[in-house]
XYZ file of C-alpha atoms in Angstrom:
556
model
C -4.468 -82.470 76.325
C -2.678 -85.618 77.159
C 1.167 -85.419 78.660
C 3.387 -83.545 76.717
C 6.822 -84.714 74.925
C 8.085 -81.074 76.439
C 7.172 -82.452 79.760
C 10.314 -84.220 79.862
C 12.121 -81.213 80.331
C 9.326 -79.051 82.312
C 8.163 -81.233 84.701
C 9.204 -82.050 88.261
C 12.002 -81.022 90.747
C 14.652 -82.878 88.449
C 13.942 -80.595 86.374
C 14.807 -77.216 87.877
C 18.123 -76.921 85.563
C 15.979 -77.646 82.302
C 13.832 -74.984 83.316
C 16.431 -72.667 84.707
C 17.811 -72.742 81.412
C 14.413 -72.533 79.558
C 14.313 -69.146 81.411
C 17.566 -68.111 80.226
C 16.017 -67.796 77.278
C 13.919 -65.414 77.673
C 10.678 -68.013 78.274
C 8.174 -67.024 81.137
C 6.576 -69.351 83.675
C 2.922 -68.888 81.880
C 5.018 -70.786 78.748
C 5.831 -73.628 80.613
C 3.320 -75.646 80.457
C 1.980 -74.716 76.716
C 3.221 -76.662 73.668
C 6.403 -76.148 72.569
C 6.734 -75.874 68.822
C 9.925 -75.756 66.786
C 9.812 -73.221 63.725
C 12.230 -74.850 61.551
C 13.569 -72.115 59.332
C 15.662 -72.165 56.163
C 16.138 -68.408 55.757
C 19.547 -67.329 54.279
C 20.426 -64.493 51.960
C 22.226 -66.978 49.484
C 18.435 -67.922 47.992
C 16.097 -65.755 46.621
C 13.492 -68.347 47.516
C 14.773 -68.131 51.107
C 15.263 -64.315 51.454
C 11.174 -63.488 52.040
C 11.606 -65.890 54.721
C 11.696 -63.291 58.152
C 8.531 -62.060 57.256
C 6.930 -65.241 57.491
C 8.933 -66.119 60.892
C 6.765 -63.273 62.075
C 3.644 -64.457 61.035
C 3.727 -67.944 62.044
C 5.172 -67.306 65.304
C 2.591 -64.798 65.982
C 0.153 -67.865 64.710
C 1.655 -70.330 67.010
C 1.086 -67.913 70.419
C -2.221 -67.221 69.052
C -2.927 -70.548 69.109
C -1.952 -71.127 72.521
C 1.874 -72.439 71.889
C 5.245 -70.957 72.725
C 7.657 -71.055 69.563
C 11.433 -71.037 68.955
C 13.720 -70.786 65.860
C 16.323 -72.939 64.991
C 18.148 -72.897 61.544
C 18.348 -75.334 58.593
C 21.099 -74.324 55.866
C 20.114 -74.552 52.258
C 21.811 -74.363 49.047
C 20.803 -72.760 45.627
C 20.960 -75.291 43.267
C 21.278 -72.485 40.550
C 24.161 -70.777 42.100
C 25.722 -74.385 43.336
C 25.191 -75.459 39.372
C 28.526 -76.297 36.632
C 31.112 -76.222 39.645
C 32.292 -77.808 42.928
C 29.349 -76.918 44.475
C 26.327 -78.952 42.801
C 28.651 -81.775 44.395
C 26.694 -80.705 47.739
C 23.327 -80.122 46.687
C 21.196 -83.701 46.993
C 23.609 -84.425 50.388
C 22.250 -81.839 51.450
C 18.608 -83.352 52.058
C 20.085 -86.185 54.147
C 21.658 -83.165 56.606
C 18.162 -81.275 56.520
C 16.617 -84.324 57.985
C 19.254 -85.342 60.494
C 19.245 -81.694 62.132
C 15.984 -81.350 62.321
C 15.662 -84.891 63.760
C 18.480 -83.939 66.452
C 17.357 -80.718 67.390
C 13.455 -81.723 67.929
C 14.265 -85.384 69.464
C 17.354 -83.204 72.221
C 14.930 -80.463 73.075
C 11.845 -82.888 73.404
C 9.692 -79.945 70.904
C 6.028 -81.029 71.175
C 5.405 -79.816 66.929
C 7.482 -78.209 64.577
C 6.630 -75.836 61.928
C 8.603 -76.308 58.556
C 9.681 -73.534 56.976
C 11.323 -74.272 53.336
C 10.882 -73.434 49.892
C 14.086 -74.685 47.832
C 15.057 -77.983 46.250
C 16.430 -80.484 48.257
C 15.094 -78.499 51.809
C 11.946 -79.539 51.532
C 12.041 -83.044 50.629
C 15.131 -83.095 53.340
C 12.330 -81.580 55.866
C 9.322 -83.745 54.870
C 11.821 -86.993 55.192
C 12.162 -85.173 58.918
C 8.530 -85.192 59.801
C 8.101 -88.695 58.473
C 10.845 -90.082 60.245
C 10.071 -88.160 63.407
C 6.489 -89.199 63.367
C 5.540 -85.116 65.302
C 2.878 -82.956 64.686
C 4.305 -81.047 61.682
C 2.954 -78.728 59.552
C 5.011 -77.128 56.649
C 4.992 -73.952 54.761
C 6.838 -73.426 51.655
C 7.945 -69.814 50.977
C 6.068 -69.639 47.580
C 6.852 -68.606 43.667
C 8.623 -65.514 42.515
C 6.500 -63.560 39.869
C 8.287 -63.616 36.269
C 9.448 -61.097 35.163
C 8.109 -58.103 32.744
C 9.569 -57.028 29.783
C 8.502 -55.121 26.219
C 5.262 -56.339 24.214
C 4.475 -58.504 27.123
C 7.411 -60.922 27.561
C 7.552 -62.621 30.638
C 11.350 -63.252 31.507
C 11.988 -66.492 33.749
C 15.248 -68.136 35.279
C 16.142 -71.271 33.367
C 15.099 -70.048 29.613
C 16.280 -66.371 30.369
C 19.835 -67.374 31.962
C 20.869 -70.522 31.065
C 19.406 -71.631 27.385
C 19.887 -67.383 26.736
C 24.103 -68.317 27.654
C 23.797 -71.019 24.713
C 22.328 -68.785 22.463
C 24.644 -66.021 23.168
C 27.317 -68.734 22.333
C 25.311 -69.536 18.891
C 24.705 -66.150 18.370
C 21.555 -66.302 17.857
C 20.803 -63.122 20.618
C 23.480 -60.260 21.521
C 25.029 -58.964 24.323
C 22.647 -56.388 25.134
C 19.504 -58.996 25.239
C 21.971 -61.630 27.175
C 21.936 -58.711 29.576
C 18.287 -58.026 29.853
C 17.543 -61.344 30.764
C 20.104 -61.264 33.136
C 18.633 -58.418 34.500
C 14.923 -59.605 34.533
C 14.663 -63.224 35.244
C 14.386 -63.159 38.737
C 12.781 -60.258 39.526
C 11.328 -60.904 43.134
C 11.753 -63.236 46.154
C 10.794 -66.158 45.895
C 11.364 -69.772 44.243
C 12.209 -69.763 40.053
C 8.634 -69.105 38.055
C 8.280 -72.409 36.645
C 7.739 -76.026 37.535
C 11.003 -77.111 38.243
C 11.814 -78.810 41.778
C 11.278 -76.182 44.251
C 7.950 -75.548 42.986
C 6.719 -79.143 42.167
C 7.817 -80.566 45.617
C 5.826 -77.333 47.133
C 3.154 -78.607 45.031
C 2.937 -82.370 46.255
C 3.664 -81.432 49.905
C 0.307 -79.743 49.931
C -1.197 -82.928 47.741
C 0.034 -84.975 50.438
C -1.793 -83.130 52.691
C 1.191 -81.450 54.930
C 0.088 -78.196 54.182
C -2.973 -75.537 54.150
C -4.724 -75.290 51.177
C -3.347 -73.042 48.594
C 0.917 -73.251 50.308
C 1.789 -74.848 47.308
C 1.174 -72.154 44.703
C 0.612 -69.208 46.454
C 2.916 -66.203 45.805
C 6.143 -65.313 47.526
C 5.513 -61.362 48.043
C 1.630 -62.382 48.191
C -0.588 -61.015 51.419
C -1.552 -64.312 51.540
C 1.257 -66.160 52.181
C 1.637 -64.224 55.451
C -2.048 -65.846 55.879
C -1.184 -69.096 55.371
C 1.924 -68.634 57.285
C -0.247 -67.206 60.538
C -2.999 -70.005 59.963
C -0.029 -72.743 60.020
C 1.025 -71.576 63.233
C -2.390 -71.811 64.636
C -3.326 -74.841 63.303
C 0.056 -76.634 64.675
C -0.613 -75.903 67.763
C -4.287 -77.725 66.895
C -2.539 -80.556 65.811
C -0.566 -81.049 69.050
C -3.075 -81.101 70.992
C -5.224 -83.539 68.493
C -1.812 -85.687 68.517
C -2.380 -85.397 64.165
C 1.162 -86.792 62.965
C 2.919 -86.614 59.412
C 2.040 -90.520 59.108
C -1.834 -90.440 59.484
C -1.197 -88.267 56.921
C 1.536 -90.257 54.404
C -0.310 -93.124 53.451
C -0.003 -95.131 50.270
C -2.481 -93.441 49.121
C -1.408 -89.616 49.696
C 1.980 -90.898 47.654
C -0.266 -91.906 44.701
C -2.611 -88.931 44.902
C 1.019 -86.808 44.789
C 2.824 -88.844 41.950
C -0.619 -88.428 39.965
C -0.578 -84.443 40.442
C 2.941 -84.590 39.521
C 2.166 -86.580 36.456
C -1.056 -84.483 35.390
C 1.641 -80.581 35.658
C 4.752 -82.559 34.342
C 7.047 -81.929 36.871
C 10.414 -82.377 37.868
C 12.268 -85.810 37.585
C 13.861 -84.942 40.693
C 10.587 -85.624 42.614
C 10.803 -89.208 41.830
C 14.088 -89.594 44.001
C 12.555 -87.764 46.525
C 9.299 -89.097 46.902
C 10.774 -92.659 47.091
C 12.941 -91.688 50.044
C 10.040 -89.694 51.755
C 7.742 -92.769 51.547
C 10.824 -94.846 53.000
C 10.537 -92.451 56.289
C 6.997 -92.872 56.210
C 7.026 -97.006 56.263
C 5.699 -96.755 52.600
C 6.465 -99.579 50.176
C 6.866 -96.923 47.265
C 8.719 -98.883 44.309
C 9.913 -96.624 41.268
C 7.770 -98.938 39.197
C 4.399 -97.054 40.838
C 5.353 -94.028 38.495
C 5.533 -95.786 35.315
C 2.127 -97.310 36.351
C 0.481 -94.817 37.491
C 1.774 -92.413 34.268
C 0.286 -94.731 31.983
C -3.391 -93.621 33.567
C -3.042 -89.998 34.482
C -3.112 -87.749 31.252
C -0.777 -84.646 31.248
C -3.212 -81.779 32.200
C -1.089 -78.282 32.211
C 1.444 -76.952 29.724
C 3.920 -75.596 32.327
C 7.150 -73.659 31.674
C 9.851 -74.650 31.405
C 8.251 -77.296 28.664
C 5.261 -75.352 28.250
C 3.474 -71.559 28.801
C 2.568 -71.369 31.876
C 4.064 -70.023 35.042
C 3.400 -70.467 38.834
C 1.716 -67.569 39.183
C -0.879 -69.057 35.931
C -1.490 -72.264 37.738
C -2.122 -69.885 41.071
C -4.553 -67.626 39.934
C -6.178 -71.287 37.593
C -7.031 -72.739 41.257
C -3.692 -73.863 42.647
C -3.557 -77.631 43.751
C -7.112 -77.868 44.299
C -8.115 -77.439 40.821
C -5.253 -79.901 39.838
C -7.732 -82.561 42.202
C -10.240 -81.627 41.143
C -9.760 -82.005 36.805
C -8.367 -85.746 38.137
C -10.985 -86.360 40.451
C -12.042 -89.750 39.344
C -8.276 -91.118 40.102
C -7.506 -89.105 43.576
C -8.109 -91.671 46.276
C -9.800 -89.861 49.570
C -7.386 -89.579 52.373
C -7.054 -87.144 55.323
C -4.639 -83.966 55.082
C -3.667 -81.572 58.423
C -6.524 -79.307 57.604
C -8.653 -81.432 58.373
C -10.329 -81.821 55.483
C -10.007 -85.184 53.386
C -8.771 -85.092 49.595
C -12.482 -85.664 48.497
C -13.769 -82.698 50.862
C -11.363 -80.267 49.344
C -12.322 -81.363 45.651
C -15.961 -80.926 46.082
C -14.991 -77.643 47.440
C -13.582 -76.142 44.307
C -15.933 -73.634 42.687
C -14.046 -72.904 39.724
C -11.362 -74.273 37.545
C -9.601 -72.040 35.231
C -9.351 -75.139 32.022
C -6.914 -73.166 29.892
C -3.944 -73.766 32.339
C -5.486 -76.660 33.934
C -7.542 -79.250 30.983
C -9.909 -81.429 32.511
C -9.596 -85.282 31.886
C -11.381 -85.107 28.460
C -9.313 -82.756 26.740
C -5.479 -83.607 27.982
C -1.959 -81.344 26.947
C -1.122 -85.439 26.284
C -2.576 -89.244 27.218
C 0.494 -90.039 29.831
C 1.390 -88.136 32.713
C 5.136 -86.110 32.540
C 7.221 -88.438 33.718
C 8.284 -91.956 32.456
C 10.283 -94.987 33.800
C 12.732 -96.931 31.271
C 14.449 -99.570 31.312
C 16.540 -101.690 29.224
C 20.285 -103.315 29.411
C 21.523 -99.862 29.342
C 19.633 -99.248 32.382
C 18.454 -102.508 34.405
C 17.402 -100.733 37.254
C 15.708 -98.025 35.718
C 16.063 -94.287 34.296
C 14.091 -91.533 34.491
C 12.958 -88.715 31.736
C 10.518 -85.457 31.840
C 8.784 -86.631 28.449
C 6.364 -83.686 28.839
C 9.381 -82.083 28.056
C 10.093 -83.869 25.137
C 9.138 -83.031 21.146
C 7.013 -85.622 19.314
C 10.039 -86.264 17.038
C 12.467 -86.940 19.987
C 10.413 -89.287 21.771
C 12.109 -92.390 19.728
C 15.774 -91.806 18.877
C 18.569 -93.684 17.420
C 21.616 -92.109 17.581
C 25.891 -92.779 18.647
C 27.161 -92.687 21.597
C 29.692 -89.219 22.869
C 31.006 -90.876 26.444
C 32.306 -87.859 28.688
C 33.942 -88.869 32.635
C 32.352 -85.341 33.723
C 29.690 -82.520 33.291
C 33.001 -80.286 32.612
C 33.879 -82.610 30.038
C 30.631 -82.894 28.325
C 30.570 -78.993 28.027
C 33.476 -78.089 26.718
C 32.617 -80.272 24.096
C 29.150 -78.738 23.740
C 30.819 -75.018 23.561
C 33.197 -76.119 21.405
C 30.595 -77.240 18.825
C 31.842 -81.309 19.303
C 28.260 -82.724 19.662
C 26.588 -83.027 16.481
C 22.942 -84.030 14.798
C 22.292 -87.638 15.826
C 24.836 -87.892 19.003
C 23.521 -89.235 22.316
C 25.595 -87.754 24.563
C 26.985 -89.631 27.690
C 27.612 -88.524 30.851
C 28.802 -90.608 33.316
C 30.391 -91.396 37.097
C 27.689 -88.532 38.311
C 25.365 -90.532 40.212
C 25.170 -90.667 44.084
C 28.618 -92.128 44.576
C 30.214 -91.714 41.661
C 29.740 -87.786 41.639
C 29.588 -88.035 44.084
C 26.462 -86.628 45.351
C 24.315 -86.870 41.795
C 25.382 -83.506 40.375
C 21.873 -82.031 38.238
C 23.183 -80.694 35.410
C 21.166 -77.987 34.075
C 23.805 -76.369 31.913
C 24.689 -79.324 29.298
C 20.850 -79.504 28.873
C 20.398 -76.065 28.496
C 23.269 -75.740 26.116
C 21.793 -78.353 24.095
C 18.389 -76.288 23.785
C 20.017 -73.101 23.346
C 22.385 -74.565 20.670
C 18.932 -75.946 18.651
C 20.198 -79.342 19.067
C 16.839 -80.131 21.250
C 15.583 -82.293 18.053
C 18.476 -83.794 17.225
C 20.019 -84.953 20.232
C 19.664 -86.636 23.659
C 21.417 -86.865 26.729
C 21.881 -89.517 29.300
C 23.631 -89.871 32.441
C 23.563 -91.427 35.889
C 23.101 -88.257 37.209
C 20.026 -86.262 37.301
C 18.683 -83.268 35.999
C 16.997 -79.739 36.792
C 13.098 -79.107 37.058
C 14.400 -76.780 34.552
C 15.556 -79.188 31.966
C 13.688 -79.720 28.870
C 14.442 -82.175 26.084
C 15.265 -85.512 25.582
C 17.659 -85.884 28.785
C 17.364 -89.142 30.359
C 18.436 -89.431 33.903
C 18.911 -91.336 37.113
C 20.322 -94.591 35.027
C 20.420 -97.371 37.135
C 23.200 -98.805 38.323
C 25.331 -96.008 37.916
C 28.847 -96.318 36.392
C 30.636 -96.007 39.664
C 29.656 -99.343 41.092
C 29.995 -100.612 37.212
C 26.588 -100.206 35.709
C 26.257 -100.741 32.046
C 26.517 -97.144 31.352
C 30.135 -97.687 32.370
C 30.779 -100.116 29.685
C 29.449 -97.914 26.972
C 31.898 -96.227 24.520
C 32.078 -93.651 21.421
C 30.310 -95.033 18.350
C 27.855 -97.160 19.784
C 24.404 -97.081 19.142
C 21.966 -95.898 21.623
C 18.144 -96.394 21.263
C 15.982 -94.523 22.970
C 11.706 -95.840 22.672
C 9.546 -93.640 25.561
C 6.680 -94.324 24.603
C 7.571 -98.089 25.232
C 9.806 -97.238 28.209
C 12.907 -98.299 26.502
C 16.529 -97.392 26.552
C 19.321 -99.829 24.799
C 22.680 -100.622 24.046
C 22.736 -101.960 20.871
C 25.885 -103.988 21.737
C 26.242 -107.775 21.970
C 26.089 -109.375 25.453
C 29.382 -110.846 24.504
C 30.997 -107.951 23.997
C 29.901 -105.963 26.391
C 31.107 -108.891 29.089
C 34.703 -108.551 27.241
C 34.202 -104.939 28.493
C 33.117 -105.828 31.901
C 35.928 -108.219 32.332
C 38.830 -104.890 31.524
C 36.502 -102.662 33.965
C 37.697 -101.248 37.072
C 36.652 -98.983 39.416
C 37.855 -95.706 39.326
C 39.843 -93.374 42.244
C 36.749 -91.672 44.208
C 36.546 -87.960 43.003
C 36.280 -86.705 46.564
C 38.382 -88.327 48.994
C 38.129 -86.117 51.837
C 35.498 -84.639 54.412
C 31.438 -85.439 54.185
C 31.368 -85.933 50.903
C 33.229 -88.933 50.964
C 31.183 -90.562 54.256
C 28.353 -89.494 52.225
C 29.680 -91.771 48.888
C 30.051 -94.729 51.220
C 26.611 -94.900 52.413
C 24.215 -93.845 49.543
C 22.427 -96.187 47.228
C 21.530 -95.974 44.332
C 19.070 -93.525 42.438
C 16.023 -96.196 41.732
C 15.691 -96.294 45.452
C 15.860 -92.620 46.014
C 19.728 -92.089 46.635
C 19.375 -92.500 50.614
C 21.922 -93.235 53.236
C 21.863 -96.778 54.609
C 24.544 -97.840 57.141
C 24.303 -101.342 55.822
């Protein structure tokens, strides 16, 4: 093996206080001169995704000295975005990503760590750790925590987080179920450790981290309390020790085409719309030209293969036991560009592997859920920059909509007017100043779009806002509208009574207001006071852009 980044702090008399320290530690002389790997760990007991996580410590640490490495544990905070949701708190939860990646970056780049293990599961911790490896340009390897099973009830219902908690509070409200099956969902939906059942973030970005080829075969769908997670989690700590010694880094591995390969997946499972703002700021660490555009392009060619809750049947553990990510390359075989992954297999080696595909969870090419992939870029003068929607998510019926405007300054706003039965049949609903300064932070807002399901207005009305939405959202919620209304997008101009078109299948979202009065508007517009004045959260408001470019932090 060739010199060592850990040889800046090993090596040579000048060194005697590094290493004096080193022993401090607890590290012994025959560790000196191995590879020093950094086991990035998100473990807390705020996240059931992130609770399992010790267990796994163990087993990749015992992988990493197996292999011939020395290991050490440093922290990395995450945040539920469940528990952070409707208050204060969802203020911190896409922030939070740019954090992940700067500690990471600081810790491995002061301590001169020769690889670094990722350990993650959660929203915004794993895109926050992949921008990390990217950036850092290390031998990484990550491991992502894994599914929780759903949960069992009578005549075999399967209970799950979003449906079970949040669309059960609305129909509570409606009265549509009691008090005593409001409880039993509350009591079953997350019955084990591990991220939420279906294919909302956590899950999806697990997914496309092992598409992109920054994981071992089968990390992205294996099981939280499964035997073979603690596999995979050993097998990682072997094989980073491998790639240290190979000098494999994170961008051999993120090429163009491992993006496309992972936007495709996502398109084929309909996954999260939050994955779009991530993978855009990934690629950015990565020296990727990724424009937003490559979704809408790519959607239009990749059919929708898997009906996956929270739109569809199937869970996490479904698409597990169907093949996992393999079998997901392997129905869209004839699109997946070959390119290397840290196994050290290439995409097309790992597709002719699969044996078996299980094609009621996962349809081959011929015989698609739908024609276009889950996701779909609009644009119009409501949105010149662009706007995102999940329209695997979306009914037939909803998929074109005319309907008035409802403006709302706030999430808070919007649902007290939902509770208090103020949105109606043929309202678009408006949410606005929620996008990555105006929030600031780009709140997701899982509870208006919940309510709206649970309240049955799913057919009947749609949602847009210039924030962004849940994996867990279903419906026709249109998010990430670009420019947002805090640097005066047209979303900020838009007021109650207007009409509001909505075309997905030809990408379109309008005002149907003329230019000349909407520049009368623009012309009595003015910024409003920041929301947050104080503390990160307002550094963090100066420096992000906007959501079409992935909501990063640029000094300039």
């Amino acid at each position: 093996m060739t010199a060592k980044r850990s040889d800046a702090i090993t090596q040579g008399f000048e060194r005697t206080p590094h290493r004096a320290l080193l022993k401090g530690t607890g590290l012994p002389d025959s560790s000196m001169n191995r590879p020093f790997i950094g086991i990035a760990t998100s473990f807390t007991d705020l996240i059931p995704g992130h609770t399992g996580m010790r267990e796994l410590e163990r087993f990749i640490e015992k992988g990493v000295h197996t292999g011939g490495g020395h290991a050490f544990f440093f922290g990395i905070p995450g945040v539920c975005d469940g528990i952070a949701m409707g208050h204060k708190g969802m203020h911190y939860s896409l922030p939070t990503r740019e954090l992940i990646a700067d500690m990471i970056e600081s810790v491995a780049e002061a301590h001169r760590l020769d690889g670094l293990v990722l350990l993650t599961n959660c929203d915004k911790i794993t895109p926050g750790m992949l921008m990390a490896a990217a950036r850092l340009d290390i031998p990484c390897i990550v491991v992502t925590a894994g599914p929780m099973m759903t949960g069992t009830g009578r005549q075999g219902r399967r209970f799950s987080f979003v449906t079970d908690t949040f669309e059960a509070m609305a129909r509570y409200k409606a009265g549509v179920i009691d008090e005593k099956e409001l409880m039993q969902c509350e009591e079953h939906a997350c019955p084990t450790a591990g991220s939420c059942q279906g294919l909302f973030t956590a899950n999806t970005m697990a997914i496309l981290t092992e598409t992109l080829g920054m994981s071992l075969l089968g990390c992205g769908t294996a099981l939280a309390v499964s035997s073979l997670k603690k596999r995979i989690a050993f097998a990682s700590g072997e094989r980073i020790v491998e790639l240290v010694r190979d000098n494999i880094t994170p961008r051999q591995i993120l090429t163009k085409a491992a993006f496309e390969n992972a936007i495709r997946v996502d398109l084929a499972l309909g996954g999260s719309s939050n994955t779009v703002l991530h993978l855009l700021s990934i690629a950015r660490e990565a020296g990727v030209d990724l424009p937003l555009e490559e979704f809408d392009r790519l959607g239009r060619t990749t059919p929708q293969l898997a009906s996956m809750n929270p739109g569809g049947k199937h869970f996490m553990e479904d698409l597990d036991a169907a093949g996992g990510v393999a079998a997901v390359l392997y129905q869209l075989r004839d699109l997946i560009q070959d390119n290397p992954t840290l196994t050290g297999l290439s995409t097309q080696q790992i597709i002719a592997s699969v044996a078996d595909v299980d094609e009621e969870v996962v349809h081959p090419v011929s015989d698609p859920i739908r024609a276009e992939g889950g996701l779909a870029i609009l644009s119009g003068n409501l949105a010149p920059d662009g706007a995102v929607v999940k329209q695997s998510g979306v009914s037939e019926k909803m998929m074109r909509f005319s309907g008035k405007a409802r403006c709302f300054e706030s999430e808070e706003a919007a649902m007290t007017a939902l509770m208090g039965g103020q949105v109606v049949a043929g309202d678009v609903v408006v949410i606005r100043y929620e996008g990555p300064k105006g929030g600031p932070g780009m709140r997701e807002m899982l509870a208006p779009t919940a309510t709206l399901m649970g309240l049955g207005l799913g057919d009947s009305v749609a949602l847009i806002t210039d924030g962004r939405f849940s994996g867990g959202t279903r419906g026709p919620c249109i998010g990430h509208v670009s420019p947002e209304a805090a640097v005066g997008g047209p979303i900020a101009l838009v007021e109650d009574g207007d009409t509001i078109e909505l075309d997905i299948p030809n990408r379109a979202l309008k005002l149907q207001v003329d230019d000349v009065v909407l520049a009368e508007r623009r012309a009595r517009w003015s910024r409003p006071e920041p929301k947050i004045k104080t503390g990160w959260l307002a550094r963090y408001a100066a420096v992000v852009t906007s959501a079409n470019t992935g909501a990063i932090c640029k000094a300039d």
